[in-house]
Short mmCIF file of C-alpha atoms in Angstrom, two decimals:
data_model
loop_
_atom_site.label_atom_id
_atom_site.label_comp_id
_atom_site.label_asym_id
_atom_site.label_seq_id
_atom_site.Cartn_x
_atom_site.Cartn_y
_atom_site.Cartn_z
CA PRO A 1 -34.73 -23.49 123.51
CA ASP A 2 -37.63 -24.13 120.78
CA SER A 3 -38.77 -26.91 123.28
CA PRO A 4 -38.34 -25.60 127.10
CA ARG A 5 -37.08 -28.28 129.17
CA VAL A 6 -37.43 -28.22 133.26
CA ILE A 7 -36.85 -30.74 135.50
CA LEU A 8 -38.44 -30.84 138.98
CA ASN A 9 -37.02 -33.04 141.67
CA PHE A 10 -39.57 -33.93 144.69
CA GLU A 11 -38.40 -35.56 147.95
CA ILE A 12 -39.91 -39.01 149.09
CA PRO A 13 -39.94 -39.39 152.67
CA ALA A 14 -37.98 -42.64 153.95
CA GLU A 15 -41.11 -43.90 155.24
CA ASN A 16 -43.00 -43.89 151.98
CA VAL A 17 -40.45 -45.65 150.08
CA ASP A 18 -41.70 -49.26 150.38
CA ALA A 19 -45.12 -47.70 149.57
CA PHE A 20 -44.15 -46.23 146.91
CA GLU A 21 -42.13 -49.06 145.17
CA LYS A 22 -45.29 -51.01 145.31
CA ALA A 23 -47.41 -48.01 143.89
CA ILE A 24 -45.19 -47.58 140.58
CA VAL A 25 -44.98 -51.56 140.24
CA LEU A 26 -41.22 -52.20 140.60
CA PRO A 27 -39.47 -55.37 139.77
CA GLU A 28 -38.37 -56.53 143.14
CA ASN A 29 -34.76 -56.17 142.75
CA PHE A 30 -35.17 -52.39 141.59
CA HIS A 31 -35.05 -49.99 144.75
CA LEU A 32 -35.34 -46.05 144.52
CA ALA A 33 -33.11 -43.01 144.31
CA PRO A 34 -34.65 -39.47 143.85
CA MET A 35 -37.53 -38.54 141.77
CA ASN A 36 -38.48 -36.00 139.07
CA VAL A 37 -40.98 -34.85 136.39
CA ASP A 38 -39.37 -33.74 133.15
CA LEU A 39 -41.57 -32.05 130.96
CA PHE A 40 -40.83 -31.39 127.22
CA PHE A 41 -43.94 -31.61 125.47
CA LYS A 42 -44.17 -34.97 126.80
CA ALA A 43 -44.63 -35.49 130.94
CA VAL A 44 -42.12 -38.34 131.94
CA TRP A 45 -42.31 -39.50 135.75
CA THR A 46 -38.95 -41.01 136.66
CA THR A 47 -37.06 -42.52 139.52
CA TYR A 48 -33.42 -43.19 139.69
CA VAL A 49 -32.96 -47.39 140.80
CA GLN A 50 -30.34 -49.30 141.73
CA ILE A 51 -30.87 -53.02 140.43
CA GLU A 52 -29.68 -56.09 142.28
CA GLN A 53 -28.32 -58.54 140.23
CA SER A 54 -26.45 -62.04 141.04
CA ASP A 55 -23.16 -60.54 140.80
CA GLY A 56 -23.72 -57.22 142.41
CA VAL A 57 -25.61 -54.08 142.55
CA VAL A 58 -25.60 -51.96 139.41
CA GLY A 59 -27.00 -48.28 138.91
CA PRO A 60 -28.45 -45.97 139.53
CA PHE A 61 -29.99 -45.96 135.85
CA LEU A 62 -33.22 -43.94 134.88
CA ASN A 63 -36.70 -45.81 135.39
CA GLU A 64 -39.69 -44.06 133.81
CA PHE A 65 -42.69 -45.27 135.60
CA HIS A 66 -45.49 -42.63 133.81
CA VAL A 67 -45.31 -41.00 130.87
CA GLU A 68 -48.21 -38.41 129.45
CA LEU A 69 -48.00 -37.40 125.49
CA SER A 70 -49.21 -34.45 124.28
CA ARG A 71 -51.24 -34.51 120.83
CA GLY A 72 -49.38 -35.47 117.56
CA LEU A 73 -46.47 -37.79 119.94
CA ALA A 74 -46.62 -41.31 120.00
CA GLY A 75 -45.07 -43.62 122.44
CA ILE A 76 -44.96 -47.46 122.84
CA ASP A 77 -44.88 -49.42 126.14
CA VAL A 78 -44.04 -52.72 126.99
CA GLU A 79 -47.69 -53.38 128.85
CA GLN A 80 -50.00 -51.07 127.01
CA LEU A 81 -47.95 -51.29 123.71
CA VAL A 82 -49.35 -47.74 122.45
CA ILE A 83 -49.31 -45.13 124.97
CA PRO A 84 -52.40 -42.80 124.65
CA VAL A 85 -52.25 -39.09 124.10
CA ALA A 86 -53.37 -37.02 127.62
CA SER A 87 -56.82 -34.95 127.16
CA LYS A 88 -55.41 -31.97 128.27
CA PHE A 89 -51.58 -31.10 127.45
CA ASP A 90 -51.35 -27.22 127.15
CA VAL A 91 -47.70 -25.43 127.46
CA LEU A 92 -47.94 -21.61 127.65
CA ILE A 93 -45.41 -18.94 128.00
CA GLU A 94 -46.92 -16.21 129.32
CA ASN A 95 -45.34 -12.85 131.49
CA GLU A 96 -42.01 -14.69 131.42
CA VAL A 97 -43.55 -17.78 133.21
CA LEU A 98 -43.60 -21.30 132.19
CA LYS A 99 -47.20 -22.73 132.60
CA VAL A 100 -47.93 -26.45 131.90
CA GLU A 101 -51.32 -28.15 132.21
CA ILE A 102 -52.00 -31.95 132.07
CA VAL A 103 -54.89 -34.31 132.18
CA GLY A 104 -54.32 -37.73 131.59
CA GLU A 105 -56.77 -41.15 132.69
CA GLU A 106 -54.44 -40.90 135.87
CA VAL A 107 -53.10 -37.72 136.05
CA ASP A 108 -54.19 -33.88 136.70
CA ILE A 109 -51.23 -31.72 137.13
CA SER A 110 -50.47 -28.00 136.81
CA ILE A 111 -47.03 -26.65 136.78
CA GLN A 112 -45.53 -23.14 136.72
CA VAL A 113 -42.14 -22.20 136.95
CA PRO A 114 -40.34 -18.69 135.61
CA TYR A 115 -38.98 -18.96 132.19
CA VAL A 116 -35.54 -18.48 131.89
CA ASP A 117 -34.56 -16.66 128.47
CA PRO A 118 -30.84 -18.09 128.18
CA ALA A 119 -29.57 -14.84 126.66
CA ALA A 120 -30.18 -13.23 130.15
CA GLY A 121 -26.92 -14.52 131.61
CA ARG A 122 -28.54 -16.37 134.42
CA GLU A 123 -25.58 -18.56 136.02
CA SER A 124 -25.47 -21.92 135.27
CA VAL A 125 -24.49 -25.36 136.00
CA ALA A 126 -23.16 -28.24 134.09
CA LEU A 127 -24.82 -31.92 134.14
CA ALA A 128 -23.02 -34.25 136.61
CA ARG A 129 -21.27 -37.24 134.97
CA GLU A 130 -22.92 -39.16 137.32
CA TRP A 131 -26.33 -38.18 136.02
CA LEU A 132 -25.47 -38.92 132.62
CA ASN A 133 -24.10 -41.86 133.03
CA ALA A 134 -27.56 -42.56 135.09
CA HIS A 135 -29.49 -42.40 131.44
CA ASP A 136 -27.24 -44.67 129.65
CA ARG A 137 -30.14 -47.38 130.36
CA VAL A 138 -33.89 -46.08 130.40
CA TYR A 139 -35.97 -48.55 132.46
CA SER A 140 -39.65 -48.94 132.04
CA SER A 141 -42.26 -51.68 132.94
CA LYS A 142 -41.05 -55.16 133.72
CA GLY A 143 -37.36 -54.37 133.89
CA VAL A 144 -37.03 -53.54 130.27
CA PHE A 145 -34.68 -50.96 129.30
CA ASP A 146 -33.86 -48.58 126.13
CA LYS A 147 -30.19 -47.78 125.41
CA LEU A 148 -29.86 -43.93 125.28
CA TYR A 149 -27.20 -42.22 123.06
CA TYR A 150 -26.43 -38.72 123.09
CA ASP A 151 -24.49 -36.01 121.61
CA GLY A 152 -22.20 -32.75 122.65
CA SER A 153 -25.79 -31.07 123.19
CA LEU A 154 -26.43 -32.82 126.05
CA LEU A 155 -22.89 -33.42 127.22
CA ASN A 156 -22.30 -29.86 127.21
CA ALA A 157 -25.74 -28.96 128.70
CA LYS A 158 -26.00 -26.37 131.13
CA LEU A 159 -28.88 -25.64 133.81
CA ILE A 160 -30.13 -22.58 135.04
CA PRO A 161 -30.99 -23.44 138.96
CA ILE A 162 -34.45 -21.65 139.78
CA THR A 163 -35.30 -21.40 143.50
CA ASP A 164 -37.74 -23.60 145.20
CA SER A 165 -38.95 -20.17 147.08
CA ASP A 166 -39.35 -18.47 143.75
CA PRO A 167 -43.63 -17.22 144.08
CA ASN A 168 -43.72 -18.36 140.12
CA VAL A 169 -42.79 -21.86 141.43
CA GLN A 170 -46.34 -23.66 141.96
CA VAL A 171 -47.11 -27.40 141.65
CA THR A 172 -50.37 -28.68 141.94
CA GLN A 173 -50.77 -32.89 141.38
CA ASN A 174 -53.55 -35.53 141.49
CA THR A 175 -51.91 -38.91 140.82
CA PRO A 176 -52.16 -42.20 142.28
CA TRP A 177 -48.66 -41.54 143.85
CA SER A 178 -48.85 -37.79 144.41
CA ASN A 179 -49.41 -38.32 148.49
CA LEU A 180 -46.30 -40.46 148.73
CA PHE A 181 -43.63 -37.63 148.13
CA ALA A 182 -42.97 -33.90 149.04
CA SER A 183 -45.81 -31.42 147.43
CA THR A 184 -43.12 -28.99 146.36
CA PRO A 185 -39.93 -29.84 144.52
CA PHE A 186 -36.86 -29.15 146.37
CA GLN A 187 -34.96 -28.26 143.13
CA VAL A 188 -36.04 -26.85 139.94
CA LEU A 189 -33.20 -26.87 136.73
CA PHE A 190 -34.21 -24.93 133.42
CA PHE A 191 -31.98 -26.34 130.29
CA ASN A 192 -30.74 -22.91 128.66
CA ASN A 193 -30.08 -25.12 125.32
CA ASP A 194 -31.84 -27.70 123.28
CA VAL A 195 -30.56 -31.60 123.40
CA SER A 196 -30.82 -34.26 121.18
CA PHE A 197 -30.10 -38.25 121.69
CA ILE A 198 -31.51 -41.30 120.44
CA THR A 199 -33.19 -43.99 122.05
CA ASN A 200 -32.60 -47.73 120.91
CA PRO A 201 -35.83 -49.44 122.57
CA TRP A 202 -36.19 -52.86 124.48
CA ILE A 203 -32.28 -54.00 124.60
CA ASN A 204 -33.05 -56.81 126.98
CA ILE A 205 -36.61 -57.80 126.02
CA GLU A 206 -35.47 -61.60 125.03
CA GLU A 207 -33.98 -61.50 128.73
CA ILE A 208 -37.47 -60.66 130.39
#
């Protein structure tokens, strides 16, 4: 792909769930599901949440609780308005290893994973329909969500699993919440193609 995209999934121990919900300031009717860090020249820390409403529970949906941008990108947030760019955001492919270093106001993270050439014929897996449905809404601060529209590039995307025991999988994180989940990912997935989508922001802003 022109823009390498990697998903790293981390386990949050059950005894840390309440503290984690407080640390990322979830609305009180939002509750956690698994979390990942998603890298594509911006880094997004996310959880999947179920939401208690008067007519029942909806979800799971994606919840972005922290974003770091590389230089040249722009982003807006309900609370910050303009999201600042990271002071360091380096992405390097060297000796078949994808290396990422990000330093921001609250985060200092170093990640390296094997770079997978889609032409190498590695076994791939399709995205689960439940995963796609969870991305229909992308929540952020204050329970505001964006509506995500995507085409066949995401619907038909394939992911290449990378074993967490691979010596080239190395993650070091220093964040306000990194002590609340496992230090190493239990799953690493590499997209084998570029994906396209359009975001319609702040769909429910008038209801908040």
